[in-house]
Coordinates of C-alpha atoms and ligand atoms in Angstrom, one line a residue:
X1 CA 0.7 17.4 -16.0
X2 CA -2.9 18.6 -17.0
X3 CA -5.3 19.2 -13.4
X4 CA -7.0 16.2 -12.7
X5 CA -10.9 16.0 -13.3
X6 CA -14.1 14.4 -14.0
X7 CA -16.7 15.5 -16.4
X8 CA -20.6 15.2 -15.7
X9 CA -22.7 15.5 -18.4
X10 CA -26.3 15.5 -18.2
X11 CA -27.9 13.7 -20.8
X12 CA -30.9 15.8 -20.7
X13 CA -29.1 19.0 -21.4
X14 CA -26.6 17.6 -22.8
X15 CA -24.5 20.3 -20.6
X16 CA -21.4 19.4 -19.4
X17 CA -19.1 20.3 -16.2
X18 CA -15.5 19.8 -15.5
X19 CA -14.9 18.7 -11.5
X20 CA -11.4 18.9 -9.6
X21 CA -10.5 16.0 -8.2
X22 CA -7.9 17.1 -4.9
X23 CA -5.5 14.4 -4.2
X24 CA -4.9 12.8 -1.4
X25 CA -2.3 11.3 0.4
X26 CA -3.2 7.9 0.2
X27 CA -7.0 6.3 -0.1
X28 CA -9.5 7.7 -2.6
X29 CA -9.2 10.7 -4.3
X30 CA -12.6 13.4 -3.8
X31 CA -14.2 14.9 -6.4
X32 CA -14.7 18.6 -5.5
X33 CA -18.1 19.2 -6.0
X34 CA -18.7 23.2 -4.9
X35 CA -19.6 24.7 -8.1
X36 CA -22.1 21.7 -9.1
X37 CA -25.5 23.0 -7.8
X38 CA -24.3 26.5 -8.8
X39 CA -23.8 25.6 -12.8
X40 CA -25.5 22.6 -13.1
X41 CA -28.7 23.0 -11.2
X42 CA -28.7 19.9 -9.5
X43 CA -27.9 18.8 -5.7
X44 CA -25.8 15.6 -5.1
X45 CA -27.9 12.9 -3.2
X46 CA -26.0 10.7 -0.3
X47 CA -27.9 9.9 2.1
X48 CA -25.8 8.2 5.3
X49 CA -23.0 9.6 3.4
X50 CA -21.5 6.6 1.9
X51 CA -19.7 8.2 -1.0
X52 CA -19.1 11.5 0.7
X53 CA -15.8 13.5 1.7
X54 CA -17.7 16.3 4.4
X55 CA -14.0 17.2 4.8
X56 CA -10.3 17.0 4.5
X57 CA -8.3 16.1 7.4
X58 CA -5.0 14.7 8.2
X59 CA -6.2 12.6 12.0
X60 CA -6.5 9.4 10.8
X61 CA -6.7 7.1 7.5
X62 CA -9.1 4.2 7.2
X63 CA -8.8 1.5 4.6
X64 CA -12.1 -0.5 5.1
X65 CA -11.1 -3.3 2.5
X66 CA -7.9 -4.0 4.2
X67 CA -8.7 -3.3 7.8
X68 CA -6.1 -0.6 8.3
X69 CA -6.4 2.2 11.0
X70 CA -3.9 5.0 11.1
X71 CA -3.4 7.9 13.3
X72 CA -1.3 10.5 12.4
X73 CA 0.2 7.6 10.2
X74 CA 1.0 5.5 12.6
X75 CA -0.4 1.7 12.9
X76 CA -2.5 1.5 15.2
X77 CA -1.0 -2.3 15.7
X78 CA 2.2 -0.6 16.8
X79 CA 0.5 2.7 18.9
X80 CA -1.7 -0.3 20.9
X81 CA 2.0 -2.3 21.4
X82 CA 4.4 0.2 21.9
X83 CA 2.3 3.5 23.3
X84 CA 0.0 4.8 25.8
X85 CA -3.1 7.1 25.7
X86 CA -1.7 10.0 27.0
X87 CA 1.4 10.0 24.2
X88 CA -1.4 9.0 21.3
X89 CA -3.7 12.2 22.9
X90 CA -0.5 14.3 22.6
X91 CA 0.4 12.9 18.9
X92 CA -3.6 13.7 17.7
X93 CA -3.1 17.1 19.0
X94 CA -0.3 18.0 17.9
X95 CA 0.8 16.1 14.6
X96 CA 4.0 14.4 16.1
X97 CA 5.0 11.4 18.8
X98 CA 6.2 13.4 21.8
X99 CA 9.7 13.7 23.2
X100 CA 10.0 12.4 26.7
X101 CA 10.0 16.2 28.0
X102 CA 7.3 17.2 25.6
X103 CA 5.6 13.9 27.3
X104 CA 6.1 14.8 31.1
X105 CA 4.8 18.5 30.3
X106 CA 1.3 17.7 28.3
X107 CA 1.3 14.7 31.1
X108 CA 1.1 17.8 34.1
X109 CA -0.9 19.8 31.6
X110 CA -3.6 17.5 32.2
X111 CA -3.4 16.0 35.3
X112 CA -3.8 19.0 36.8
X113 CA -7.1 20.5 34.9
X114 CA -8.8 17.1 36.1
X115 CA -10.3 18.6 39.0
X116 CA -14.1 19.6 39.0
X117 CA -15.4 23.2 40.3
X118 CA -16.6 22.4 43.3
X119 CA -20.2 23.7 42.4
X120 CA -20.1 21.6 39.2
X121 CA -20.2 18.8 41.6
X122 CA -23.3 19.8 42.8
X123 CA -24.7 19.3 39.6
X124 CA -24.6 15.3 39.6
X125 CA -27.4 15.5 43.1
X126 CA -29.7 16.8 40.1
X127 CA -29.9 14.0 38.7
X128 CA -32.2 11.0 39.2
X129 CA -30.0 8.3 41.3
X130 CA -31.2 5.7 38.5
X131 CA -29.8 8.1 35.3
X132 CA -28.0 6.4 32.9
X133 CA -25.0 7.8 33.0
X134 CA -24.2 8.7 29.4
X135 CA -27.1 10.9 30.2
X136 CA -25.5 12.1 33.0
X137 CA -22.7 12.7 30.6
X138 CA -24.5 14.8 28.4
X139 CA -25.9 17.2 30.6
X140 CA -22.8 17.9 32.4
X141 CA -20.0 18.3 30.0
X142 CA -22.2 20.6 28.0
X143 CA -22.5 22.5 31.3
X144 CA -19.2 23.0 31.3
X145 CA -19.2 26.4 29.5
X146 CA -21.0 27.6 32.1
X147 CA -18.0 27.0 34.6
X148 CA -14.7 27.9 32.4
X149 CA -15.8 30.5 30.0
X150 CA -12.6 31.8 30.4
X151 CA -11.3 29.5 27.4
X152 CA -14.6 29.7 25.3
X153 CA -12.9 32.2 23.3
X154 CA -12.7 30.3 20.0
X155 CA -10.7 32.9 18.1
X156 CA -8.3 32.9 20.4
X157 CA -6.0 29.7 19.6
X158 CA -4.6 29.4 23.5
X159 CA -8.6 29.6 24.4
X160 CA -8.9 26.5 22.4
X161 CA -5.9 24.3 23.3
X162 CA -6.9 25.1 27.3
X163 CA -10.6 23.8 26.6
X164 CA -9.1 21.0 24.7
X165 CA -7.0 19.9 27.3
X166 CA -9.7 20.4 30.2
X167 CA -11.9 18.4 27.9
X168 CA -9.6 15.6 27.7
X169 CA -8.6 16.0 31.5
X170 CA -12.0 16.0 32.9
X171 CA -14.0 13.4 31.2
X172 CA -12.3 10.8 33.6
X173 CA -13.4 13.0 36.4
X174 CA -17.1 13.3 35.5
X175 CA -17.5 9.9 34.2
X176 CA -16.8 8.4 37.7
X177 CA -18.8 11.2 39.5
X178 CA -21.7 9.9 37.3
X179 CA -20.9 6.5 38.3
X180 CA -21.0 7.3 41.8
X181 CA -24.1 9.5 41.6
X182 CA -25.3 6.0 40.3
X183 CA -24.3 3.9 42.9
X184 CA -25.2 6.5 45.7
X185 CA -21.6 6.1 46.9
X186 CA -19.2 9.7 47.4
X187 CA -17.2 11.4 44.8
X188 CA -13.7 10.7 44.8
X189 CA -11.1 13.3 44.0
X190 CA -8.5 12.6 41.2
X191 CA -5.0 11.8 42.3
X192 CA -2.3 13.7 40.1
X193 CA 0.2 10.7 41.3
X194 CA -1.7 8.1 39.0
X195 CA -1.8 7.1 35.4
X196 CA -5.0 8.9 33.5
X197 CA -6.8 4.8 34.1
X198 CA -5.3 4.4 37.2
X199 CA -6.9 7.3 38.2
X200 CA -10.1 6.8 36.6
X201 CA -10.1 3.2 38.6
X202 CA -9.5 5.1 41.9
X203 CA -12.2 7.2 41.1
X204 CA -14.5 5.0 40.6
X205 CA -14.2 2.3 42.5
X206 CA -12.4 3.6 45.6
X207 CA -14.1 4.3 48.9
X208 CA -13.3 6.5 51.6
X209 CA -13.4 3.9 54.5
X210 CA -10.9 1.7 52.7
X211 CA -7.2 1.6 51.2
X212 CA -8.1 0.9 47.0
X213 CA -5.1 -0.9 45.3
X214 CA -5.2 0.1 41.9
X215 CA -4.9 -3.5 39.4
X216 CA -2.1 -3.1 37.0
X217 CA -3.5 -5.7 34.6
X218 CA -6.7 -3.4 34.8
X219 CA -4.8 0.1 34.5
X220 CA -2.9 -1.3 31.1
X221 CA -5.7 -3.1 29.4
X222 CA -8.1 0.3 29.8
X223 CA -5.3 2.4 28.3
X224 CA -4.8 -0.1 25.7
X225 CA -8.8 -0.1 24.9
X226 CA -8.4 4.2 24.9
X227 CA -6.2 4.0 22.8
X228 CA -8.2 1.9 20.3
X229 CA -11.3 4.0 20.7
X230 CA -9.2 7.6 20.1
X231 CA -10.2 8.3 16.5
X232 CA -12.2 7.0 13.8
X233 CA -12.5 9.3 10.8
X234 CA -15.9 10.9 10.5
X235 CA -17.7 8.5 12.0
X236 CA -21.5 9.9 13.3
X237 CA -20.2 11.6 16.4
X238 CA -17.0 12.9 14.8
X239 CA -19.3 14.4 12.6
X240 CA -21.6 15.4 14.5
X241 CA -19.0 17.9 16.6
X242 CA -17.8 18.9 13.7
X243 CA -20.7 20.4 12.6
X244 CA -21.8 22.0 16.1
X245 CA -18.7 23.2 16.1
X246 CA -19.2 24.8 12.3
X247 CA -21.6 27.0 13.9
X248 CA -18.9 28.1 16.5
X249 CA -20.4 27.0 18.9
X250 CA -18.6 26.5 22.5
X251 CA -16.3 23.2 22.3
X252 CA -18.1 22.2 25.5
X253 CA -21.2 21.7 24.0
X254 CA -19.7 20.4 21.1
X255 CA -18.0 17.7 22.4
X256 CA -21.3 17.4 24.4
X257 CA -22.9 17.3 21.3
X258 CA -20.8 14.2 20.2
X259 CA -21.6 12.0 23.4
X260 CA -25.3 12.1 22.3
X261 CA -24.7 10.9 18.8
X262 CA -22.1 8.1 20.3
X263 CA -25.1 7.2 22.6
X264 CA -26.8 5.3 19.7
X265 CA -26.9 1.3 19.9
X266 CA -26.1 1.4 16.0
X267 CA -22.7 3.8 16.9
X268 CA -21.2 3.5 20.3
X269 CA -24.0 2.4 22.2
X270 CA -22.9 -1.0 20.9
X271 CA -20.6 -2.1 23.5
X272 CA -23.5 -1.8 25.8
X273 CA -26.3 -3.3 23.1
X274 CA -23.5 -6.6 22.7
X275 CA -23.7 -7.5 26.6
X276 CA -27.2 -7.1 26.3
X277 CA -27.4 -9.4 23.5
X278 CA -24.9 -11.8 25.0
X279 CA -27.3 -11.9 28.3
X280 CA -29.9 -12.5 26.0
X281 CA -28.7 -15.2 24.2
X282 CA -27.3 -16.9 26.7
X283 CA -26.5 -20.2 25.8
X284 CA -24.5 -21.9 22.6
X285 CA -27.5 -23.4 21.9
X286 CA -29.9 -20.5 20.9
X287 CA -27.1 -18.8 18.7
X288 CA -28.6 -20.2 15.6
X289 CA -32.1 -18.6 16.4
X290 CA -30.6 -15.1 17.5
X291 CA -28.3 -15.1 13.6
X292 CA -32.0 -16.3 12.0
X293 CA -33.4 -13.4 14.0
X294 CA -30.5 -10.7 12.7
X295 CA -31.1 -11.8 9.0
X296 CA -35.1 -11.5 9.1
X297 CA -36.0 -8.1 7.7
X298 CA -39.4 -7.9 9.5
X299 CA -37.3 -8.4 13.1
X300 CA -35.6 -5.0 14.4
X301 CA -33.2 -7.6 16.4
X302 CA -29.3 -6.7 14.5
X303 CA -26.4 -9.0 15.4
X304 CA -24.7 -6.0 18.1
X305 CA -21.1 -6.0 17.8
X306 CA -21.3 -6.6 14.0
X307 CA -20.9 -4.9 10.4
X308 CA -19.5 -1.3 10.0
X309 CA -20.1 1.4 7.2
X310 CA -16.3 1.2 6.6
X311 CA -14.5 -1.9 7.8
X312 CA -15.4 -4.5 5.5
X313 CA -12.8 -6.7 6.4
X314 CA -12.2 -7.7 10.3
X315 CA -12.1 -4.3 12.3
X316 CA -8.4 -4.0 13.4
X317 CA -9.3 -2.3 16.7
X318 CA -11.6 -5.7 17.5
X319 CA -8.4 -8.1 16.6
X320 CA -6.3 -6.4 18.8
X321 CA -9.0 -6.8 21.6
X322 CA -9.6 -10.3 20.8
X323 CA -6.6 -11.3 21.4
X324 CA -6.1 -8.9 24.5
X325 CA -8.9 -10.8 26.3
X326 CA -7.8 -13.9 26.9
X327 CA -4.6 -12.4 29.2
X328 CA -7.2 -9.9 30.5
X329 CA -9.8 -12.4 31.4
X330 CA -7.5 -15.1 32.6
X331 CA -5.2 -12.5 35.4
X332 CA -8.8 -10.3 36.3
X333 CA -11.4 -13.2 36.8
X334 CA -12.5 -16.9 36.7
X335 CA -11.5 -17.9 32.8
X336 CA -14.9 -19.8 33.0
X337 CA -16.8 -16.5 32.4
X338 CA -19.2 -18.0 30.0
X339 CA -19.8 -14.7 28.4
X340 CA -16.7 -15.1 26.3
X341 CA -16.9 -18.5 25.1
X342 CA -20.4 -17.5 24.0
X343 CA -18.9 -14.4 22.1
X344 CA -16.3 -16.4 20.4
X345 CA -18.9 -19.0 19.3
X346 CA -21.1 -16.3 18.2
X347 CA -18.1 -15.4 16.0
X348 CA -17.1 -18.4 14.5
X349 CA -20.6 -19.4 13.9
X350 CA -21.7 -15.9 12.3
X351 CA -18.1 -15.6 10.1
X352 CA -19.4 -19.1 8.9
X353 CA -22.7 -17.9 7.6
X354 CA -23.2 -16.6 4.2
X355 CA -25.8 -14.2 4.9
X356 CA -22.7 -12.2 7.1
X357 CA -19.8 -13.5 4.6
X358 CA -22.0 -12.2 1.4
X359 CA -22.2 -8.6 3.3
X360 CA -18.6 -8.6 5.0
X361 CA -20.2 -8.4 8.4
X362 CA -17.0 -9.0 10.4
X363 CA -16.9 -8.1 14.7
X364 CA -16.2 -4.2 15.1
X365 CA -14.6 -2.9 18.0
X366 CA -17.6 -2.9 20.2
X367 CA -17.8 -6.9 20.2
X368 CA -15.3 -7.8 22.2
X369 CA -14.4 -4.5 24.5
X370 CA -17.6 -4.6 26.8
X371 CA -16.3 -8.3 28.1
X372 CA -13.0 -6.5 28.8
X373 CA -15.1 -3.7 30.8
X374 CA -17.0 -6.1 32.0
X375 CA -14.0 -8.4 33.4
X376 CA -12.4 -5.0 35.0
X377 CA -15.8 -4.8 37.3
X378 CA -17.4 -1.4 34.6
X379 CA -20.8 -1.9 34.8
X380 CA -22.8 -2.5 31.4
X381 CA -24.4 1.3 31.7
X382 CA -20.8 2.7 32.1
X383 CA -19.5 1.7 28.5
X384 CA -20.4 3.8 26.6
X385 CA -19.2 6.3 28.7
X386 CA -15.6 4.6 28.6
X387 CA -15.7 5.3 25.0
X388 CA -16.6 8.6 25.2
X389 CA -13.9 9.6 27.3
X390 CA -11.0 8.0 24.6
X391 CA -13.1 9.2 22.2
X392 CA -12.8 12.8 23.3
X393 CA -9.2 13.0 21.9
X394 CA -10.4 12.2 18.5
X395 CA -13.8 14.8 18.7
X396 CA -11.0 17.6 20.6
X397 CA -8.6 17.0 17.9
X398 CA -11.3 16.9 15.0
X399 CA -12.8 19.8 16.4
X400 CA -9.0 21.6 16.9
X401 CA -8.7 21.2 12.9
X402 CA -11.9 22.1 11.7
X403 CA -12.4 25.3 13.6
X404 CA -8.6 26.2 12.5
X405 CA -8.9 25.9 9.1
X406 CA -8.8 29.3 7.1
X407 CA -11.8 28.8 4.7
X408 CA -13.9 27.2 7.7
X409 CA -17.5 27.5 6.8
X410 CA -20.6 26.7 8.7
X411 CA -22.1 23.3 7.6
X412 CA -25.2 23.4 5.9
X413 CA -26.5 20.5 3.9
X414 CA -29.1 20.7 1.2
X415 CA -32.0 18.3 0.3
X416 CA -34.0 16.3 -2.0
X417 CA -37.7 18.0 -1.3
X418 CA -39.8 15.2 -1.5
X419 CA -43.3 17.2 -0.1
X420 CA -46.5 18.5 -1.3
X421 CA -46.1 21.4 -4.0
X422 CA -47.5 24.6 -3.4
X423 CA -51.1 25.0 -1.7
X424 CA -54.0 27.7 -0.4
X425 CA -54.8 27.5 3.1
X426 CA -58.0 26.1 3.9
X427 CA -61.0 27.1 6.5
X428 CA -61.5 24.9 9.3
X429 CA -65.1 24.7 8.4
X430 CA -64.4 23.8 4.7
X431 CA -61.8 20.7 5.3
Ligands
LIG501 C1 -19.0 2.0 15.9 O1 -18.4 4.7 11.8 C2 -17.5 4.4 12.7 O2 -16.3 4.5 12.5 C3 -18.1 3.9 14.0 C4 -17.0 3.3 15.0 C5 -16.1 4.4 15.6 O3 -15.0 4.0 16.0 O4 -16.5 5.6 15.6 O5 -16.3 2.3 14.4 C6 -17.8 2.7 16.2 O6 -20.0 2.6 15.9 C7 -18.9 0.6 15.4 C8 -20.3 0.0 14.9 C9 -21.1 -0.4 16.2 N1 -22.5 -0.7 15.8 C10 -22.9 -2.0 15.9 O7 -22.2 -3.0 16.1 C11 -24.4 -2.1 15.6 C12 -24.7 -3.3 14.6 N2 -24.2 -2.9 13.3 C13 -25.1 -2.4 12.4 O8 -26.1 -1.6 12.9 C14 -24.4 -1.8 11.1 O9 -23.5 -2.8 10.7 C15 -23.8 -0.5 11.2 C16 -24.7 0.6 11.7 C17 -22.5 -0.5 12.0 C18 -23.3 -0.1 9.8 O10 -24.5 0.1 9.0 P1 -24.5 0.4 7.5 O11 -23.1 0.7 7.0 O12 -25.5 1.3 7.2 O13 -24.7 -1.0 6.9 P2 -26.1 -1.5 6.3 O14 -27.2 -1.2 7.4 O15 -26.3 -0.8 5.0 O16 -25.9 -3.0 6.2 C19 -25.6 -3.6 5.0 C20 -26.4 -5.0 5.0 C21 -27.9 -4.8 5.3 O17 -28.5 -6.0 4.7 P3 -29.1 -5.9 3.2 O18 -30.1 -4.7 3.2 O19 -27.9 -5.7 2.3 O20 -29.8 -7.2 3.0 O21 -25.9 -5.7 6.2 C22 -26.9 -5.9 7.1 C23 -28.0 -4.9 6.8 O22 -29.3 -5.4 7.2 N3 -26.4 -5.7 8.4 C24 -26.6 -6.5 9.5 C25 -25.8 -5.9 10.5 N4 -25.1 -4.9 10.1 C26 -25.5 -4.7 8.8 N5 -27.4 -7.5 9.7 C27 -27.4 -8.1 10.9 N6 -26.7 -7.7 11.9 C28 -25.8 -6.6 11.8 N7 -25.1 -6.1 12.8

């Protein structure tokens, strides 16, 4: 069979070009559009990237339309039933689900990078006690190359697996140390006996002067919420290491580089931004004003928790959640919390509405998660920071296959120059 293309013609000209299209392995095809600027003259314009492949990758598939979330081709329906985050880090790493001894090994692997230097620990008394710790985040993991420059080698494939897997190892470790910082309370060591939550629990929420019993109920539902949050395609922050790390840049500051894009309310910032908006609401009662509110241009106010550039159907991650809360809520607090009933009004109310029906505004996974956080005692400031910590998987792995690819280029987007042409420079005393 002939190679697939597509021909551009410019009605202008009247020149013509004939594109590749590369196939994939299932979703839409891509148009391979290298040689267009070159023999046609003209850039391609996207901004937000809505039509645009920046790469191929074989992580995870995303079917908007049908709400469909794959990693490595598995469901994520069956990975959020059947798995846990430490075998889903292992199969984003590595291609395939582990075998059990496969498991137990990258289990040790990590458990025991999840230690701190013990001068990196200073670094958290730098910052203000009232930080918010994704910024807290931030500085210190892109510190981290200043620590363990021993694996910052990013020719050397072992260099990058190590960094990868103190990455993933450490997040946990700094996340809580923020926390604390926060709270003015000690750090707390990790515990290579626990689970990667359990351990993040302890950390957190332990103190020296008492025993800490570690919640099962708590322990599974954060490792089933990491799990959710692993991967999303090239969503901002994805992107965003992806091109730090295009530069060859130190994976420490790439993956630091990704918590500041996730920080956004409009990306993950939304778990946070959806309590917020919950607190703010408050009542049944003042739903309708809040949706009038989201649908009036002139008013900044967006319905949090809502609408995605992809999912245009309900966001598997948030059904799964949904439906997780109730057994969450009802075993780890008073099932009066009002916060949920509000949320699930706020749902059915919004799914109800054309204005969100006509534009497939459907909960992502940020609606419902922060009322799970929020259940397991995380404090609102700290989401964000539990996403960034299952989200590390995905930005390690992303970063794993970019940087290894053999025809990796930097990335360097053009534009659409929209300024003043050409001009002398004038005198001050002749303006
Ligand atoms: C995450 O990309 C990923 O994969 C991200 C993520 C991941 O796992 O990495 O899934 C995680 O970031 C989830 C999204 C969390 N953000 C929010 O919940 C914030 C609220 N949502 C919106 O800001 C918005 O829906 C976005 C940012 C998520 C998507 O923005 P788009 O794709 O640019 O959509 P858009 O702004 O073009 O909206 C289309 C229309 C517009 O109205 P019209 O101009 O057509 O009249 O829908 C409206 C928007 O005004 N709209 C909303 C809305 N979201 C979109 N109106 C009210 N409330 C909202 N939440």
């Amino acid at each position: 069979m002939s190679e697939h293309t597509v021909t551009i013609t410019d009605n202008k000209t009247g020149k013509s070009i004939e594109l590749p299209v590369k196939q994939s392995t299932i979703g839409p095809q891509a148009v391979d559009i290298g040689r267009f600027f070159r023999e046609m003259g003209y850039f391609t314009y996207d901004p937000g990237f809505l039509s645009t492949a920046s790469c191929q990758s074989e992580l995870t598939y995303l079917d908007g339309d049908k709400g469909q979330l794959l990693y490595r081709g598995y469901p994520i329906e069956q990975l959020a039933e059947q798995s846990n985050f430490i075998e889903v880090a292992y199969l984003m790493l590595y291609g395939d689900l582990p075998t059990a001894q496969q498991l137990s090994d990258f289990n040790n692997v990590i458990i025991r990078h999840s230690m701190l230097n013990e001068s990196l620990k200073r670094l958290f008394e730098g910052f203000y006690h009232d930080a918010h710790p994704m910024a807290t985040m931030v500085g210190v993991v892109g510190s981290l190359s200043a620590f363990y420059h021993d694996s910052t080698d990013i020719g050397n494939v072992e260099h990058r697996e190590i960094a990868g897997h103190r990455l993933i190892a450490k997040m946990p470790t700094i996340a809580a140390a923020s926390y604390k910082h926060s709270v003015g309370e000690p750090q707390v060591y990790p515990d290579n006996s626990l689970s990667y939550t359990g351990n993040l629990l302890k950390m957190m929420f332990s103190v020296p002067c008492e025993e800490y019993e570690i919640d099962p109920v708590a322990e599974r539902a954060l490792d089933l919420i990491f799990i959710l949050h692993v991967d999303h395609e090239q969503n901002a922050s994805t992107s965003t290491v992806r091109l730090a790390g295009s530069s060859l840049a130190n994976p420490f500051a790439c993956i630091s580089s990704g918590i500041t894009a996730l920080w956004g309310p409009a990306h993950g910032g939304a778990n946070e931004a959806v309590l917020n908006m919950l607190n703010e609401i408050g009542e049944v009662k003042n739903i309708p004003r809040f949706l009038e509110r989201a649908k009036d241009k002139s008013d900044p106010f967006r319905l949090m928790g809502f609408g995605h550039r992809v999912y245009k159907n309900y966001d598997p991650r948030a059904r799964i959640i949904r439906k997780m809360c109730h057994e969450v809520l009802e075993n780890l607090c008073d099932m009066n919390d009002p916060t949920l009933e509000l949320a699930r009004r706020l749902e059915e109310i919004a799914l109800n509405d054309e204005y969100f029906i006509e534009r497939k505004l459907y909960p992502n996974v940020d609606f419902y998660s922060g009322l799970i956080y929020k259940a397991i005692g995380i404090p609102t400031n700290m989401f964000t920071v539990m996403f960034a910590i299952a989200r590390t998987v995905g930005w390690v792995a992303q970063w794993m296959e970019m940087i290894g690819e053999d025809n990796q280029r930097i990335g360097r987007p053009r534009q659409l120059y929209t300024g003043r042409g050409e001009r002398d420079y004038i005198a001050i005393d002749k303006r």
